[in-house]
Tab-separated table of C-alpha atoms and ligand atoms in Angstrom:
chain	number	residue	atom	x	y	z
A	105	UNK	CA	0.000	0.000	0.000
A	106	UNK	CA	1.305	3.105	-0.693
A	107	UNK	CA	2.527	5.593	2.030
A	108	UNK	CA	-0.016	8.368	1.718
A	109	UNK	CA	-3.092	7.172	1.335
A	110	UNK	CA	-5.713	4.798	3.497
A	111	UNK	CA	-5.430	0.727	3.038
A	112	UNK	CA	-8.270	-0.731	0.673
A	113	UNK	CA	-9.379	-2.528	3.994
A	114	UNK	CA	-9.767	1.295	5.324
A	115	UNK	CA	-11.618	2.486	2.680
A	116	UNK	CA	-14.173	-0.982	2.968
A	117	UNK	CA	-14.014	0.168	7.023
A	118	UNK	CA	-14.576	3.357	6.091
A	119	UNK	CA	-17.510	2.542	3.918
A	120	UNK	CA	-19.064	0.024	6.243
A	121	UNK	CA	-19.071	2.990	8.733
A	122	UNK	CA	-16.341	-0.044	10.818
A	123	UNK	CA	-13.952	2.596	11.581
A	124	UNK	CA	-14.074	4.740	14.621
A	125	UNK	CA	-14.488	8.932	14.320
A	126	UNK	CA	-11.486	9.947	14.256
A	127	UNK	CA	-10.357	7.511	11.317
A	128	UNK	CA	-13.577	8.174	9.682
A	129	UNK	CA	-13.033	11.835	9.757
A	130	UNK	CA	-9.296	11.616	8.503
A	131	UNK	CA	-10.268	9.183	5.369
A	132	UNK	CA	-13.192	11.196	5.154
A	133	UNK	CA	-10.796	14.370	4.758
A	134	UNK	CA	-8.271	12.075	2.460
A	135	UNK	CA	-11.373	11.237	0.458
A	136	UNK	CA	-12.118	14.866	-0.621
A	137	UNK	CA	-8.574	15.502	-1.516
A	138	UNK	CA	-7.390	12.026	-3.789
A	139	UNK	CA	-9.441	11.180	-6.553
A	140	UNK	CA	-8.270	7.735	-6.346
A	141	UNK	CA	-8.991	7.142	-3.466
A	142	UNK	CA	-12.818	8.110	-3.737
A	143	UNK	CA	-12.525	5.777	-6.829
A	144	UNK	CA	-12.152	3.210	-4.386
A	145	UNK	CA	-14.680	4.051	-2.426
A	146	UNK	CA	-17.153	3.979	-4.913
A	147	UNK	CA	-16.255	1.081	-6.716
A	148	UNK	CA	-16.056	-0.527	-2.615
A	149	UNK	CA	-20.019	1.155	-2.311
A	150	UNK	CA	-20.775	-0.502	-5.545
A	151	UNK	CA	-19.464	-3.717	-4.678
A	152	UNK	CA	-20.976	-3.910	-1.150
A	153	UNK	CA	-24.300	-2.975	-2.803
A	154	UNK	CA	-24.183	-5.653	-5.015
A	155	UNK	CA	-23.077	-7.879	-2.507
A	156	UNK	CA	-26.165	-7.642	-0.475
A	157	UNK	CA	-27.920	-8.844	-3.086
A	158	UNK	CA	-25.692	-12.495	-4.058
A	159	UNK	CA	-24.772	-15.438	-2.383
A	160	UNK	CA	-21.467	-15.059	0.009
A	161	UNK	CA	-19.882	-17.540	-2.372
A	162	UNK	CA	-20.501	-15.856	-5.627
A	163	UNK	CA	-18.378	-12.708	-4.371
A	164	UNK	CA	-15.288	-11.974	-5.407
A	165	UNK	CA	-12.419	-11.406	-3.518
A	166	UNK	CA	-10.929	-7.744	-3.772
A	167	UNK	CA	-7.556	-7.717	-2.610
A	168	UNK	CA	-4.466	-5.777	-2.812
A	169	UNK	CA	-3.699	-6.729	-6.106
A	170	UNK	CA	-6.729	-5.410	-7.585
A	171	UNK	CA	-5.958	-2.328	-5.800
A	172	UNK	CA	-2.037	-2.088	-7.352
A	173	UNK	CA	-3.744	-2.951	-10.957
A	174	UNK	CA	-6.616	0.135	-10.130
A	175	UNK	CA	-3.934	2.457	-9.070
A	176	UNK	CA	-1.760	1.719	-11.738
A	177	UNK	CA	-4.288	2.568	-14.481
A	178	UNK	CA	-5.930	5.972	-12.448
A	179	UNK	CA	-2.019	6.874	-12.237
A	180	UNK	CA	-1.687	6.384	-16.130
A	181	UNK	CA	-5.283	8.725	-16.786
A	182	UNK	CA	-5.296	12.207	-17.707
A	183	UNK	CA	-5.048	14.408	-14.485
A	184	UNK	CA	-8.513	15.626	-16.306
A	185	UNK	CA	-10.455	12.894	-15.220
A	186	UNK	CA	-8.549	12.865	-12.151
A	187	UNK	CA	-10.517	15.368	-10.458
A	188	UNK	CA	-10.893	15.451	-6.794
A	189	UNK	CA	-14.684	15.291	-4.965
A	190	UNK	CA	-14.107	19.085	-4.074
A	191	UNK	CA	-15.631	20.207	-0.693
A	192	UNK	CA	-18.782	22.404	-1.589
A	193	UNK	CA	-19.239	23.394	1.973
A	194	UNK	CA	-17.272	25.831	3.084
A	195	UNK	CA	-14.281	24.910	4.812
A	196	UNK	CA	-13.647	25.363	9.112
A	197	UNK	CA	-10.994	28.303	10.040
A	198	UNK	CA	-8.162	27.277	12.217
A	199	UNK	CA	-6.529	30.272	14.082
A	200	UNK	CA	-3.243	29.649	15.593
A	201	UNK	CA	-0.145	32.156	15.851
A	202	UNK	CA	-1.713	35.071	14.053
A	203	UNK	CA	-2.274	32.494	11.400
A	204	UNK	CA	-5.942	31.420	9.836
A	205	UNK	CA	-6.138	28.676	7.925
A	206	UNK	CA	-8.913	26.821	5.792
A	207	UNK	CA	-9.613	23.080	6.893
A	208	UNK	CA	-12.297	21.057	5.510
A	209	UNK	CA	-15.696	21.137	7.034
A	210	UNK	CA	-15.362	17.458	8.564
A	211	UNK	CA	-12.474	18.929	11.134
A	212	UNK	CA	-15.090	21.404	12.295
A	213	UNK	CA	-15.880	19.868	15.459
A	214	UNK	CA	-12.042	18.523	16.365
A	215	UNK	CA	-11.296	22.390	15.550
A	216	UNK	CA	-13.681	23.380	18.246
A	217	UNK	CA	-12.544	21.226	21.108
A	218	UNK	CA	-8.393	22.453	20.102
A	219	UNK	CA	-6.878	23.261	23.436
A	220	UNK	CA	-4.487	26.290	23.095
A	221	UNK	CA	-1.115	26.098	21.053
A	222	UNK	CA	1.754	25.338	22.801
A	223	UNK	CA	5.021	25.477	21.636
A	224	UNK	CA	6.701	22.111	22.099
A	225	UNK	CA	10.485	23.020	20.735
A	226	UNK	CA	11.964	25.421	18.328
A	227	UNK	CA	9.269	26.248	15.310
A	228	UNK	CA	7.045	22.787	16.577
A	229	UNK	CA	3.699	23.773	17.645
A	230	UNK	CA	0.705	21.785	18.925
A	231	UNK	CA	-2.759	21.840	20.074
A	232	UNK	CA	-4.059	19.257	21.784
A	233	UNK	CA	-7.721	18.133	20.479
A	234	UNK	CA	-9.661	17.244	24.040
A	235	UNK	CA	-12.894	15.637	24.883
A	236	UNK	CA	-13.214	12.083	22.869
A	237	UNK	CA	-13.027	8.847	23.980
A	238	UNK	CA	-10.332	6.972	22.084
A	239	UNK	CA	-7.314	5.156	23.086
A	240	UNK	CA	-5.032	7.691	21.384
A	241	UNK	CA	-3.850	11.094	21.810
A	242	UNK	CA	-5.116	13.811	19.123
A	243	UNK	CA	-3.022	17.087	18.059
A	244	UNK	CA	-2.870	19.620	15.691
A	245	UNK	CA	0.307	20.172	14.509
A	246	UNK	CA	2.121	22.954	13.216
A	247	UNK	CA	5.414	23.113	11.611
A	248	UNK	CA	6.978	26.662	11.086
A	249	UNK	CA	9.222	26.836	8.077
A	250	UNK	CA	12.323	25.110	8.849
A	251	UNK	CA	10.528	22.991	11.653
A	252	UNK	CA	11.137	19.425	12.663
A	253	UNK	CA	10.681	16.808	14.797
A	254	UNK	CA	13.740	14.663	15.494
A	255	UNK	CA	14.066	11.346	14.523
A	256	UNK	CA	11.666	8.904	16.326
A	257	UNK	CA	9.911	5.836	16.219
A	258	UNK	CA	6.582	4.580	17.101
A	259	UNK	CA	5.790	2.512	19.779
A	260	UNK	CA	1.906	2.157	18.283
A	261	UNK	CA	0.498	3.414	15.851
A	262	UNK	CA	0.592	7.160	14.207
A	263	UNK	CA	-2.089	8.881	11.727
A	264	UNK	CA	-1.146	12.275	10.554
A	265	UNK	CA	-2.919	13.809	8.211
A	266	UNK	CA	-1.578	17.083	5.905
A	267	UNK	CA	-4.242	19.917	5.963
A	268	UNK	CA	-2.106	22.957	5.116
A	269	UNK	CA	1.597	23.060	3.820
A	270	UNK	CA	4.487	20.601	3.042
A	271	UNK	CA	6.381	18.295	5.187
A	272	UNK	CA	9.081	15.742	4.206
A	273	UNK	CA	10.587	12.598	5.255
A	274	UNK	CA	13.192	10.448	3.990
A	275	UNK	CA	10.214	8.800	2.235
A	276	UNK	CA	9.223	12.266	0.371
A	277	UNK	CA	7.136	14.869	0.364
A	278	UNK	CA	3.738	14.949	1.415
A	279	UNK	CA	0.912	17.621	0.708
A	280	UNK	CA	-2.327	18.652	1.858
A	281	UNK	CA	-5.127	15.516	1.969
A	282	UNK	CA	-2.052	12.728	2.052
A	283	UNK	CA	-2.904	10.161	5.118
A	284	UNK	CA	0.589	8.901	6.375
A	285	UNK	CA	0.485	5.933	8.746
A	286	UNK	CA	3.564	5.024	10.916
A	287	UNK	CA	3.569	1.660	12.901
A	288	UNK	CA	6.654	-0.104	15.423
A	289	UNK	CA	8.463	-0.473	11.593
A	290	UNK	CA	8.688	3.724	10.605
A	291	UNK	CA	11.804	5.208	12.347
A	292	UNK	CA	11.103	8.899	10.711
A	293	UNK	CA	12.650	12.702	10.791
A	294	UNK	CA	9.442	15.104	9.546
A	295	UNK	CA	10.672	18.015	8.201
A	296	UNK	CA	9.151	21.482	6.843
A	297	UNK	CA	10.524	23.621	4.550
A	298	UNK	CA	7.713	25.856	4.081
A	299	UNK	CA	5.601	25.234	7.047
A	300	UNK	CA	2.998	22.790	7.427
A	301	UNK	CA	-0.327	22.208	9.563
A	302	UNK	CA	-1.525	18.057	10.246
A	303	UNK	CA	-3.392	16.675	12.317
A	304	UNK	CA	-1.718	13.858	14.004
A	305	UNK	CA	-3.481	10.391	16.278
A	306	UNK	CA	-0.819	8.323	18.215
A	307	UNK	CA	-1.967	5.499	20.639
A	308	UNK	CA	1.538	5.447	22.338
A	309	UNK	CA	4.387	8.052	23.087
A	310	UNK	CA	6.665	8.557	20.432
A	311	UNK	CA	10.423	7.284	20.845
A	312	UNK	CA	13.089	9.078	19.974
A	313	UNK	CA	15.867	7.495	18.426
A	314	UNK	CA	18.752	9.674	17.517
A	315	UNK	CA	21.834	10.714	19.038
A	316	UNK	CA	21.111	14.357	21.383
A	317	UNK	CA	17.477	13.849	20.171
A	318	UNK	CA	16.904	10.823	22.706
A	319	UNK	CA	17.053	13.560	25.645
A	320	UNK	CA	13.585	14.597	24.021
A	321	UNK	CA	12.157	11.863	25.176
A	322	UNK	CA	10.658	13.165	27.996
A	323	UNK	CA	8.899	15.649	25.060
A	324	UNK	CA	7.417	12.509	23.667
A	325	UNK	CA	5.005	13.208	26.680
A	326	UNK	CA	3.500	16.468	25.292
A	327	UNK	CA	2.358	14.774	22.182
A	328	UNK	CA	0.561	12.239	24.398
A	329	UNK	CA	-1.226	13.127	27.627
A	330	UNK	CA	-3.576	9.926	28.311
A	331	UNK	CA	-7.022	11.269	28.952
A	332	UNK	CA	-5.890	14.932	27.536
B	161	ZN	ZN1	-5.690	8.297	-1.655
C-alpha cells in the first residue's frame, strides 16, 4: 500500500461505517482531496451494494492486487479525469499564531474542542484536540518553516494527516489531503521547509531514536497526555 493514502481494507471500514471517528473523519478528509482514493470508495459502495444482493460464495475477492492494478491505471489517466470530490461546503478556520487557515468542514468539530497552542520546541507547535473517547492522543500540529521533529519511532500506531503546507521525510514529500500511517516499523525525521499544519493520532508516546534527540524523550510526553 502506498505511504499516503488509506489501506483498501480502510476504505471498505470506512464505507461500512467499521472505523471509529477519528479515522472516519481523517479518510473522510483524504477522500475529498485524492481522486483515487474516492474511486475506491465507490467502486467498494458498488461492490458492497451488489453484494447484499448475491450469495457469500458468488463474491469476489478484492484484494491488494486489484488495488495495485486500479492504481496503476488511475495513475496512467489524464489528471482531467482525475478530479478530486471538491468540498462544496465551506471549509472550518483554524486560528493559531496570528495564522488562519482553511480546513475542511469534517475537522469542524475537532477544531472546536483544540486546546491552546503550545510550543513544544523550536518552530514545533501543537494543540491538543480534548474531549473524545479513544485510546489515542489527538493534536494539531504545526510546523513553522524550517521545523522538525527529530528522529523517532513509534511505539503504536501514528495517523497524521496534511491539511495545510508541506512536510518531508526520507520517504518524500507529502501535501495537503495525504494520510501517512507510521507503525513499530517507521523510524522517521518530519521536516518542513515551508511550514505545514496536520493533524496527528498516536496510541503510544513517540520514541526518539537519535543521538542528542533521545534527551527529548521526555517531550514525547507532550504529544501524548492519556485522557488529555
Ligand atoms: Zn488516496
Amino acid at each position: 500500500m502506498t505511504e499516503r493514502h488509506p489501506t483498501l481494507a480502510q476504505i471498505e471500514q470506512f464505507i461500512q461505517g467499521d472505523l471509529d471517528d477519528i479515522q472516519a473523519i481523517m479518510v473522510s478528509v483524504h477522500l475529498g482531496a485524492c481522486s483515487q482514493c474516492s474511486q475506491l470508495a465507490q467502486q467498494c459502495q458498488q461492490r458492497q451494494a451488489s453484494h447484499s444482493l448475491m450469495p457469500a460464495s458468488d463474491v469476489e475477492a478484492f484484494d491488494d492486487a486489484d488495488l495495485d492494478q486500479i492504481l496503476a491505471q488511475l495513475d496512467s489517466e489524464e489528471p482531467a479525469s482525475a478530479q478530486p470530490d471538491v468540498e462544496t461546503r465551506s471549509p472550518t478556520q483554524l486560528e493559531f499564531q496570528g495564522r488562519t487557515v482553511s480546513v475542511p468542514p469534517a475537522l469542524s468539530t475537532l477544531v472546536a474542542r483544540a486546546g491552546p497552542w503550545s510550543r513544544v520546541v523550536s518552530r514545533l507547535w501543537s494543540a491538543t484536540i480534548q474531549g473524545h473517547q479513544l485510546p489515542y492522543q489527538l493534536n494539531f500540529i504545526y510546523m513553522e518553516p524550517g521545523g522538525s521533529i527529530a528522529t523517532h519511532a513509534h511505539k503504536g500506531l501514528e495517523w497524521t494527516l496534511v491539511l495545510d503546507g508541506t512536510f518531508s521525510d526520507d520517504r518524500g514529500d507529502f501535501h495537503p489531503g495525504d494520510l501517512i500511517q507510521c507503525d513499530d516499523q517507521v523510524e522517521h525525521a518530519p521536516y518542513s521547509e515551508n511550514g505545514c499544519l496536520c493533524l496527528a493520532a498516536i496510541d503510544a508516546p513517540l520514541h526518539f531514536t537519535s543521538g542528542l534527540a533521545r534527551a527529548l524523550n521526555p517531550f514525547s510526553q507532550l504529544f501524548f497526555k492519556p485522557g488529555g
